[in-house]
Amino acid sequence: MTKLPEAADVVDAAGRIAPVVHHTPVMTSRAIDELAGLELHFKCEHLQRTGAFKMRGAANAVFALRERDARRGVVTHSSGNFAQAVALAARLRGIDAHIVMPSNASAVKRAAVEGYGGSITACEPNAASREATAAEIQARTGATLVHPYDQLTVIAGQGTAALELLEHVSGLDAIITPIGGGGLFSGCCLAAHDRHPGLAMIGAEPAGADDAARSLASGTRLPQTDPRTIADGLLTSLGDLTWPIVRDHAATILTVDEDAIVAAMKVVWSRLKQVIEPSAAVAVAVALSGRLPSNLRRVGVVLSGGNVDLDRLPW
Amino acid sequence: MTKLPEAADVVDAAGRIAPVVHHTPVMTSRAIDELAGLELHFKCEHLQRTGAFKMRGAANAVFALRERDARRGVVTHSSGNFAQAVALAARLRGIDAHIVMPSNASAVKRAAVEGYGGSITACEPNAASREATAAEIQARTGATLVHPYDQLTVIAGQGTAALELLEHVSGLDAIITPIGGGGLFSGCCLAAHDRHPGLAMIGAEPAGADDAARSLASGTRLPQTDPRTIADGLLTSLGDLTWPIVRDHAATILTVDEDAIVAAMKVVWSRLKQVIEPSAAVAVAVALSGRLPSNLRRVGVVLSGGNVDLDRLPW
């Protein structure tokens, strides 16, 4: 079985990626605290390079490669923030990034990847074509596959967001992050529980893509089929590595509906003046839901990304 | 003649308001720098309390009052950010704030003022009614009038934005701020030229409300009649105090059209991930215009506010 990441891997990642990622600020808002009845500390990963926390994991994966492997480049499959992050991380290391994207990916997303120097290969919009295309590129170029979330270095890299948050804000009772494939959430579990074993880790999931909530409830990993949510970064299922971490870290998963996600997004835009994407708003919606255990008062919320098409807002 | 504010008044203001205003951050963006061909440092006054720099001048005016005057409250006329700022500043001092607003002001703006504890008095939507209504409140309550821009303490308060920016970023060649009534711009002229006499002060004005540009060109203060712009914080004319400061500080005024304002607003939302209002985007549009003197390289831009109706975006 593949080795699971540990807290020490997150600490290693923090040192490795420090030269190429932003140490993002933490923001607060009296107005939002009043709405939530909590003291919220927003970790601003939408201000991370490429506009999302994904840069942390991508940078860790790319910079952890040995030189002889790195020279042959990296390949990933993603139509979203991870694609941009791998493209930028590879450019910063001076190596090739092959990005497999479905043929129906938007021109905006393609342009973003190309802007960071990534080479796009189109595939059919399904998992089989995506994996076959990536495998073909691997075979042809010798590039190393970087998985968007189910890989030790990626999980460890994402966990550095929690490390920074805990260094910035003392005495947190809980951390809320969105949960999709689970890379961010599981990395943050490792980092946070190593420092503060009693800290509550709360995964925020759209009700329309609630595989993590159902998996935890049943004790068995259940796949996400037919996800329906505007939070397009959270459509995927937990992975072979992320699932056991979520399961074993006494995590809580709370789900929110689409109206709550949109409302939370507008609260952050209008009160915190920060442009966050729907997937990030899922964590805020959980903070505003009134459903957190009443012993939690001082709460970190990871604003996971801010890449939104301003011409297609969900309101 | 009324005494003009001086740089020392700005320094006094900074000390006076420090306990009640935010020391706002300065942000940068590689992507926007590439677009502009400049090194831009964005002073984030949209993250100021009440969402705009207006809190600086309002707080200075309110906290500069002697106790016996303060007890009788303050009155102002504004339908925008200054109204909210005076309401909050008064609440923080524990005194009454009477806000004269035109009867056609939006429910959103009324609610914002009431949210900060201001008492609204409606007037007809014209200058004569606005001033008569404020005078009636002054006569009845003994409240002190706080002018939105043409008052020494207000101008001095707004200038503290430039003081902070200069303390945060060394070696600036220029500062760009929006210019409407001129409180922010003239206050920043006083602060900046006292520290760095050679620094270029550039006022950013909508082409559809270009009284400052016309006034400077003619050497005589010209009023703004029939302004037409989405930058609704910049509709007013220069005042008795702001005009001579603008005139005497070798300022440059550059105008931008409506398309450029909207485009700049979208650049800041999508690249800096910051929600700014159209009036703030006017300064960014000037930075992106390619029309700055070529010797200017390191430029501060004051993002003046972030109060936008998310349901009525200008695109």
XYZ file of C-alpha atoms in Angstrom:
630
model
C 0.000 0.000 0.000
C 1.139 3.544 -0.754
C 2.588 5.389 2.223
C 0.173 7.847 3.774
C 1.430 11.400 4.318
C 2.249 12.476 7.871
C 2.563 15.767 9.677
C 6.337 15.772 9.103
C 5.689 15.750 5.360
C 3.700 18.974 5.736
C 6.558 20.613 7.616
C 8.990 19.478 4.903
C 6.661 20.879 2.281
C 6.499 24.262 4.008
C 10.250 24.643 3.813
C 10.420 23.407 0.224
C 7.742 25.678 -1.214
C 8.441 28.830 0.801
C 10.458 30.472 -2.014
C 7.717 30.043 -4.610
C 4.373 30.478 -2.822
C 2.845 33.451 -1.041
C 2.526 33.511 2.712
C -1.096 34.618 2.418
C -2.729 37.081 4.832
C -5.442 36.298 7.364
C -8.426 38.655 7.352
C -11.208 39.328 9.819
C -14.532 41.159 9.651
C -16.631 42.451 12.522
C -19.719 42.337 10.313
C -19.276 38.691 9.326
C -18.464 37.711 12.912
C -21.796 39.226 13.960
C -23.609 37.255 11.282
C -21.875 34.021 12.288
C -21.885 34.484 16.039
C -18.247 33.362 15.868
C -14.783 34.868 15.723
C -13.673 34.008 12.209
C -10.159 34.154 10.791
C -10.082 33.899 7.016
C -6.950 32.375 5.494
C -6.742 34.090 2.118
C -5.690 31.396 -0.319
C -7.584 33.204 -3.074
C -4.603 35.582 -2.837
C -2.197 32.673 -3.342
C -0.310 32.560 -6.651
C -2.622 31.320 -9.433
C -5.527 32.380 -7.215
C -5.925 29.162 -5.225
C -4.337 26.960 -2.552
C -3.590 24.391 -5.274
C -0.281 26.153 -5.865
C 0.972 24.768 -2.554
C 0.514 21.123 -3.470
C 1.598 21.586 -7.061
C 4.769 23.388 -5.998
C 5.590 20.724 -3.448
C 5.089 17.928 -5.975
C 7.167 19.657 -8.644
C 10.012 20.789 -6.390
C 10.211 17.419 -4.568
C 11.171 15.681 -7.832
C 14.725 14.540 -8.228
C 16.568 16.400 -10.924
C 16.743 13.468 -13.332
C 12.971 12.975 -13.097
C 12.153 16.672 -13.174
C 14.019 17.073 -16.459
C 11.389 14.952 -18.185
C 8.586 17.225 -17.033
C 5.280 16.636 -15.284
C 1.792 15.746 -16.441
C -1.547 16.231 -14.746
C -5.234 16.111 -15.595
C -7.361 18.978 -14.416
C -9.593 21.593 -15.940
C -9.405 23.882 -12.964
C -7.090 25.536 -10.500
C -4.703 22.589 -10.231
C -3.897 22.822 -13.929
C -2.778 26.425 -13.590
C -0.835 25.621 -10.442
C 1.134 22.764 -12.037
C 1.846 24.921 -15.085
C 3.244 27.742 -12.945
C 5.190 25.436 -10.605
C 6.787 23.705 -13.585
C 7.681 27.014 -15.203
C 9.306 28.162 -11.973
C 11.410 24.984 -11.974
C 12.126 25.375 -15.680
C 10.527 22.098 -16.771
C 7.668 21.092 -19.079
C 4.086 20.829 -17.827
C 1.657 18.698 -19.821
C -1.930 19.444 -18.876
C -4.689 17.067 -19.938
C -7.959 18.983 -20.164
C -11.372 17.874 -21.417
C -12.185 19.140 -24.892
C -15.140 21.089 -23.474
C -13.053 23.112 -20.998
C -13.738 26.828 -21.308
C -11.496 29.102 -23.336
C -10.871 31.117 -20.163
C -9.443 28.069 -18.385
C -7.333 27.068 -21.369
C -5.942 30.580 -21.661
C -5.063 30.639 -17.963
C -3.021 27.426 -18.251
C -1.314 28.626 -21.416
C -0.583 31.929 -19.704
C 1.509 30.021 -17.182
C 3.297 28.146 -19.944
C 1.493 24.795 -19.730
C 1.067 22.574 -22.830
C -2.554 21.475 -23.151
C -3.598 18.109 -24.544
C -7.329 17.706 -25.081
C -9.160 14.537 -24.024
C -12.749 13.369 -24.038
C -14.665 14.673 -21.032
C -14.617 11.415 -19.044
C -12.283 9.731 -16.571
C -11.171 6.910 -18.884
C -10.056 9.247 -21.679
C -8.409 11.580 -19.184
C -6.321 8.815 -17.633
C -5.469 7.172 -20.944
C -4.319 10.502 -22.353
C -2.164 11.219 -19.315
C -0.697 7.703 -19.469
C 0.154 8.145 -23.138
C 1.995 11.377 -22.364
C 3.849 9.682 -19.513
C 4.906 6.821 -21.772
C 6.004 9.136 -24.551
C 7.862 11.787 -22.546
C 8.808 10.145 -19.268
C 6.970 12.931 -17.455
C 5.941 12.329 -13.841
C 2.220 12.243 -13.101
C 1.093 14.740 -10.502
C -2.343 13.871 -9.176
C -4.649 16.782 -8.261
C -5.140 15.468 -4.742
C -4.395 11.789 -4.159
C -0.637 11.990 -3.816
C 1.584 12.368 -0.755
C 3.458 15.479 -1.871
C 0.272 17.212 -2.968
C -1.574 16.535 0.287
C 1.456 17.635 2.277
C 1.721 20.839 0.273
C -1.932 21.738 0.796
C -1.530 21.179 4.529
C 0.886 24.089 4.712
C -2.137 26.413 4.555
C -3.156 25.181 8.012
C 0.414 25.424 9.316
C 0.554 29.098 8.366
C -2.912 29.780 9.756
C -1.981 28.235 13.115
C 1.226 30.243 13.229
C -0.692 33.430 12.483
C -3.669 32.936 14.811
C -3.284 31.418 18.255
C -5.961 29.544 20.162
C -8.112 28.377 17.265
C -10.886 25.976 18.280
C -11.570 24.754 14.757
C -10.586 24.999 11.107
C -13.096 24.767 8.275
C -11.953 23.960 4.749
C -13.910 22.915 1.675
C -13.648 19.230 0.854
C -13.751 17.799 -2.670
C -11.060 15.237 -3.447
C -9.840 15.927 0.059
C -6.279 17.082 -0.573
C -6.651 20.389 1.245
C -8.764 19.007 4.044
C -6.624 15.952 4.760
C -3.383 17.938 4.597
C -4.831 20.440 7.040
C -5.935 17.579 9.350
C -2.354 16.301 9.487
C -0.886 19.732 10.207
C -3.499 20.897 12.676
C -3.841 17.762 14.768
C -0.078 17.410 15.068
C 0.083 20.858 16.685
C -3.304 20.852 18.422
C -4.789 17.362 18.792
C -8.047 18.752 20.193
C -8.712 21.201 17.378
C -11.955 20.461 15.507
C -11.451 19.860 11.778
C -14.620 20.564 9.829
C -14.972 19.706 6.164
C -17.427 21.849 4.206
C -19.204 20.067 1.386
C -21.972 20.994 -1.049
C -25.152 18.973 -0.417
C -25.109 18.264 -4.150
C -21.677 16.553 -3.975
C -21.692 15.012 -0.512
C -19.585 11.868 -0.919
C -17.394 12.728 2.065
C -20.401 13.148 4.368
C -21.936 9.895 3.132
C -18.621 8.059 3.329
C -17.998 9.117 6.922
C -21.578 8.257 7.901
C -21.317 4.786 6.424
C -17.703 4.094 7.398
C -16.961 3.113 3.811
C -15.679 5.268 1.018
C -18.541 5.993 -1.372
C -17.930 7.579 -4.784
C -19.520 10.820 -5.937
C -21.753 10.166 -8.905
C -23.649 12.904 -10.716
C -22.516 15.865 -8.606
C -24.738 18.938 -8.875
C -23.320 22.134 -7.471
C -21.941 25.502 -8.536
C -18.875 24.703 -6.406
C -17.004 23.302 -9.390
C -13.817 22.637 -7.443
C -15.596 20.098 -5.240
C -17.080 17.654 -7.751
C -14.643 14.792 -7.212
C -14.643 11.856 -4.772
C -12.228 11.197 -1.930
C -9.121 9.249 -2.934
C -7.157 6.227 -1.730
C -4.937 8.460 0.411
C -7.296 11.239 1.412
C -10.132 8.969 2.559
C -8.268 7.154 5.360
C -6.937 10.467 6.682
C -10.414 11.992 6.762
C -11.784 8.825 8.380
C -9.075 8.571 11.035
C -8.916 12.243 12.061
C -12.252 12.447 13.824
C -13.301 14.954 11.225
C -16.770 16.430 10.961
C -18.319 17.025 7.560
C -21.129 19.569 7.257
C -23.085 20.073 4.039
C -24.720 23.233 2.725
C -27.183 23.809 -0.098
C -26.690 25.942 -3.185
C -28.607 28.961 -1.863
C -26.397 29.042 1.215
C -23.268 28.857 -0.951
C -24.352 31.811 -3.092
C -25.403 33.811 -0.031
C -22.052 33.178 1.654
C -20.209 34.187 -1.500
C -22.069 37.499 -1.545
C -21.344 38.079 2.148
C -17.609 37.709 1.535
C -17.678 39.866 -1.589
C -19.691 42.653 0.039
C -18.309 42.604 3.592
C -14.741 41.302 3.291
C -14.430 42.871 -0.216
C -12.759 39.686 -1.382
C -13.481 37.883 -4.643
C -13.825 34.213 -3.771
C -15.113 31.385 -5.931
C -18.145 29.239 -5.080
C -15.999 26.363 -3.763
C -14.432 28.708 -1.211
C -17.856 30.030 -0.261
C -18.862 26.506 0.805
C -16.597 26.818 3.855
C -18.015 30.240 4.654
C -21.556 28.911 4.313
C -20.759 26.277 6.931
C -19.380 28.977 9.242
C -22.600 30.971 8.791
C -24.900 27.947 9.117
C -25.364 28.098 12.871
C -24.667 24.368 12.959
C -21.185 24.346 14.464
C -20.880 22.719 17.906
C -21.522 25.453 20.468
C -18.130 25.020 22.180
C -16.370 26.317 19.087
C -15.808 30.054 19.107
C -12.507 30.987 17.436
C -12.584 29.449 13.990
C -10.229 29.492 10.995
C -11.807 29.377 7.539
C -9.710 28.626 4.480
C -10.827 30.776 1.528
C -9.574 28.232 -0.958
C -9.660 30.176 -4.215
C -10.833 33.214 -6.115
C -10.990 32.201 -9.759
C -14.419 33.247 -10.979
C -15.746 34.128 -14.400
C -17.038 37.647 -13.677
C -19.385 37.427 -16.645
C -21.148 34.369 -15.245
C -21.856 35.058 -11.610
C -24.268 32.725 -9.834
C -26.770 35.449 -8.948
C -10.629 83.444 4.325
C -10.778 79.989 5.849
C -7.390 78.586 6.778
C -6.098 76.017 4.307
C -4.955 72.675 5.721
C -1.223 71.990 5.855
C 0.936 68.907 6.067
C 1.140 69.236 9.852
C -2.644 68.883 10.005
C -2.338 65.514 8.259
C 0.235 64.350 10.794
C -2.045 65.500 13.621
C -4.928 63.638 12.016
C -2.929 60.425 11.783
C -2.346 60.413 15.521
C -5.931 61.371 16.322
C -7.637 58.720 14.208
C -5.194 55.845 14.725
C -7.371 54.189 17.418
C -10.495 54.104 15.240
C -9.364 53.466 11.662
C -7.628 50.530 10.043
C -4.022 50.738 8.954
C -4.920 49.244 5.582
C -2.646 46.852 3.688
C -0.801 47.537 0.447
C -1.169 44.894 -2.271
C 0.752 44.149 -5.430
C 0.109 41.983 -8.481
C 2.624 40.729 -11.013
C -0.154 40.336 -13.573
C -1.405 43.921 -13.252
C 2.147 45.265 -13.289
C 2.661 43.511 -16.620
C -0.515 45.048 -18.002
C 0.471 48.517 -16.802
C 4.185 48.366 -17.548
C 4.620 49.848 -14.052
C 5.327 48.696 -10.532
C 2.029 49.377 -8.783
C 1.377 49.467 -5.043
C -2.310 49.415 -4.203
C -3.314 51.134 -0.964
C -6.391 49.163 0.094
C -8.836 51.749 1.400
C -11.715 49.515 0.288
C -10.644 47.495 3.347
C -10.968 50.587 5.540
C -13.818 50.638 8.069
C -17.133 51.367 6.281
C -15.431 50.197 3.075
C -13.892 53.524 2.014
C -11.192 56.096 2.818
C -13.982 58.484 3.881
C -13.708 57.045 7.378
C -10.366 58.812 7.809
C -11.723 62.317 7.247
C -14.974 61.664 9.095
C -13.125 60.288 12.107
C -10.739 63.228 12.153
C -13.592 65.741 11.966
C -15.599 64.005 14.686
C -12.716 63.376 17.093
C -11.249 66.870 16.613
C -14.405 68.433 18.091
C -14.204 69.904 21.574
C -16.255 68.009 24.061
C -18.887 70.725 24.505
C -19.464 70.857 20.733
C -19.336 67.124 20.263
C -22.112 66.646 22.802
C -24.550 68.328 20.421
C -23.771 65.888 17.642
C -22.765 66.268 14.000
C -24.692 66.709 10.776
C -23.648 66.028 7.188
C -25.236 65.701 3.772
C -24.195 62.724 1.695
C -25.860 59.781 0.053
C -22.685 57.773 -0.196
C -19.649 56.559 1.665
C -19.201 59.755 3.686
C -22.623 59.312 5.278
C -21.695 55.870 6.597
C -18.319 57.137 7.770
C -19.776 60.035 9.775
C -22.395 57.718 11.282
C -19.735 55.253 12.444
C -17.295 57.918 13.648
C -20.071 59.546 15.689
C -21.119 56.233 17.164
C -17.535 55.530 18.183
C -17.424 58.891 19.958
C -20.860 58.291 21.454
C -22.592 61.271 19.880
C -25.518 61.779 17.488
C -25.048 61.783 13.722
C -27.708 63.486 11.590
C -27.415 62.470 7.963
C -29.256 64.447 5.307
C -29.931 62.194 2.325
C -31.933 62.842 -0.834
C -35.362 61.209 -0.798
C -34.377 59.101 -3.817
C -31.343 57.505 -2.116
C -31.376 53.724 -2.422
C -32.677 51.510 0.367
C -29.238 49.844 0.484
C -27.531 53.156 1.254
C -30.141 54.136 3.842
C -29.779 50.759 5.553
C -25.989 51.096 5.653
C -26.196 54.472 7.426
C -28.814 53.194 9.844
C -26.667 50.139 10.474
C -23.964 52.449 11.839
C -26.492 54.292 13.997
C -27.002 57.422 11.897
C -30.357 59.321 11.960
C -31.499 60.025 8.422
C -33.414 63.152 7.410
C -34.730 63.118 3.855
C -34.393 66.159 1.590
C -35.246 66.941 -1.997
C -32.551 65.724 -4.397
C -30.953 69.130 -5.019
C -28.241 71.234 -3.401
C -30.571 73.950 -2.087
C -32.810 71.518 -0.209
C -29.812 69.558 1.070
C -28.169 72.660 2.541
C -31.402 74.088 3.921
C -32.199 70.783 5.623
C -28.729 70.551 7.160
C -28.955 74.178 8.325
C -32.325 73.516 9.942
C -30.851 70.559 11.855
C -27.861 72.668 12.925
C -30.154 75.428 14.190
C -32.423 73.019 16.030
C -29.812 70.737 17.640
C -26.598 72.744 17.725
C -24.911 69.948 15.795
C -21.659 70.738 13.980
C -21.700 70.503 10.195
C -19.132 68.106 8.747
C -18.618 68.738 5.048
C -17.883 65.686 2.854
C -14.686 67.223 1.537
C -14.350 70.979 1.818
C -13.249 71.208 5.433
C -9.782 71.324 6.993
C -10.171 68.345 9.308
C -11.711 66.209 6.575
C -8.976 66.960 4.038
C -6.300 66.340 6.670
C -7.889 63.011 7.607
C -8.016 61.799 4.016
C -4.342 62.692 3.599
C -3.384 60.068 6.147
C -3.900 57.448 3.424
C -0.850 58.858 1.604
C 1.144 59.087 4.836
C 0.623 55.375 5.474
C 1.353 54.462 1.869
C 4.651 56.370 1.942
C 5.620 54.733 5.221
C 4.845 51.306 3.772
C 6.458 51.679 0.334
C 9.731 53.502 -0.143
C 10.865 55.219 -3.310
C 7.495 55.946 -4.892
C 7.695 58.121 -8.009
C 3.995 58.968 -8.048
C 0.649 58.519 -6.301
C -2.632 58.260 -8.178
C -5.930 58.881 -6.395
C -9.428 59.463 -7.751
C -10.549 63.091 -7.640
C -14.147 64.187 -7.127
C -14.632 66.922 -4.529
C -10.897 66.668 -4.026
C -10.690 65.839 -0.313
C -8.646 62.676 -0.789
C -6.466 64.065 -3.545
C -5.663 67.384 -1.855
C -4.981 65.723 1.495
C -2.615 63.302 -0.214
C -0.892 66.210 -2.018
C -0.181 67.853 1.334
C 1.176 64.670 2.903
C 3.176 63.449 -0.068
C 4.835 66.699 -1.084
C 5.832 67.455 2.491
C 7.786 64.194 2.576
C 8.808 64.006 -1.074
C 8.522 67.333 -2.905
C 9.362 65.739 -6.247
C 6.752 63.012 -6.116
C 4.198 63.255 -8.936
C 0.604 63.579 -7.721
C -1.853 62.379 -10.323
C -5.595 62.899 -9.971
C -7.766 60.355 -11.789
C -11.054 61.707 -13.085
C -13.878 60.306 -15.209
C -14.102 62.027 -18.604
C -17.808 62.420 -17.829
C -17.122 64.489 -14.671
C -13.907 66.291 -15.536
C -14.212 69.583 -13.663
C -10.770 69.208 -12.073
C -9.075 68.681 -15.442
C -10.936 71.646 -16.958
C -10.256 73.830 -13.934
C -6.536 73.141 -13.988
C -6.374 73.705 -17.749
C -8.124 77.058 -17.470
C -6.522 78.173 -14.217
C -9.986 78.962 -12.825
C -12.239 76.716 -10.792
C -15.055 75.493 -13.041
C -18.088 73.724 -11.584
C -19.190 70.240 -12.614
C -22.613 70.415 -14.241
C -24.475 67.346 -15.467
C -21.875 64.700 -14.569
C -22.271 61.406 -16.434
C -20.281 58.496 -15.066
C -20.703 55.210 -13.206
C -18.093 56.503 -10.732
C -20.776 57.837 -8.406
C -18.311 58.973 -5.765
C -16.787 61.496 -8.185
C -19.769 63.564 -9.302
C -19.069 66.700 -7.275
C -16.985 69.800 -8.029
C -13.803 70.950 -6.335
C -14.370 73.114 -3.256
C -13.120 76.399 -1.842
C -10.355 74.613 0.059
C -9.546 71.696 -2.226
C -9.232 73.751 -5.419
C -6.317 75.977 -4.326
C -4.432 72.941 -3.027
C -4.882 71.077 -6.308
C -3.908 74.212 -8.239
C -0.811 74.958 -6.187
C 0.604 71.424 -5.945
C 1.668 71.006 -9.556
C -0.792 68.201 -9.809
C -1.600 66.363 -13.017
C -5.180 65.328 -13.764
C -5.766 62.495 -16.227
C -9.251 61.527 -17.409
C -10.521 58.097 -18.474
C -13.717 57.049 -20.228
C -16.412 54.730 -18.940
C -15.177 51.650 -20.808
C -11.731 52.060 -19.302
C -13.243 52.386 -15.820
C -15.228 49.153 -16.178
C -12.245 47.325 -17.678
C -9.997 48.438 -14.810
C -12.595 47.378 -12.264
C -12.672 43.891 -13.792
C -8.866 43.701 -13.811
C -8.760 44.400 -10.074
C -11.592 41.987 -9.299
C -10.116 39.164 -11.368
C -6.394 39.658 -10.777
C -6.099 41.286 -7.355
C -9.291 39.477 -6.175
C -10.428 42.710 -4.568
C -13.944 44.133 -4.745
C -13.538 47.822 -5.582
C -16.190 50.323 -6.618
C -16.178 52.198 -9.937
C -14.782 55.385 -8.345
C -11.734 53.416 -7.158
C -11.353 51.842 -10.589
C -10.878 55.316 -12.100
C -7.436 55.496 -10.494
C -6.578 52.020 -11.760
C -7.763 52.944 -15.252
C -5.327 55.855 -15.240
C -2.524 53.513 -14.144
C -3.397 51.177 -17.025
C -3.853 53.943 -19.586
C -0.267 54.076 -20.811
C -0.429 57.857 -20.468
C 1.739 58.364 -17.399
C 4.977 60.285 -17.944
C 7.624 57.729 -18.868
C 9.917 58.643 -15.969
C 7.390 57.282 -13.484
C 7.922 53.650 -12.633
C 7.045 52.900 -8.998
C 3.510 54.146 -8.475
C 1.077 54.094 -5.546
C -2.614 53.764 -6.387
C -5.264 54.472 -3.748
C -8.123 51.985 -4.045
C -10.571 54.427 -2.515
C -13.560 52.211 -1.752
C -15.347 48.910 -2.228
C -19.028 49.604 -1.727
C -20.786 48.102 -4.716
C -24.285 46.809 -5.229
C -23.467 43.250 -6.342
C -26.859 42.968 -8.018
C -26.174 45.953 -10.290
C -22.704 45.489 -11.690
C -21.710 47.719 -14.606
C -21.021 44.834 -17.015
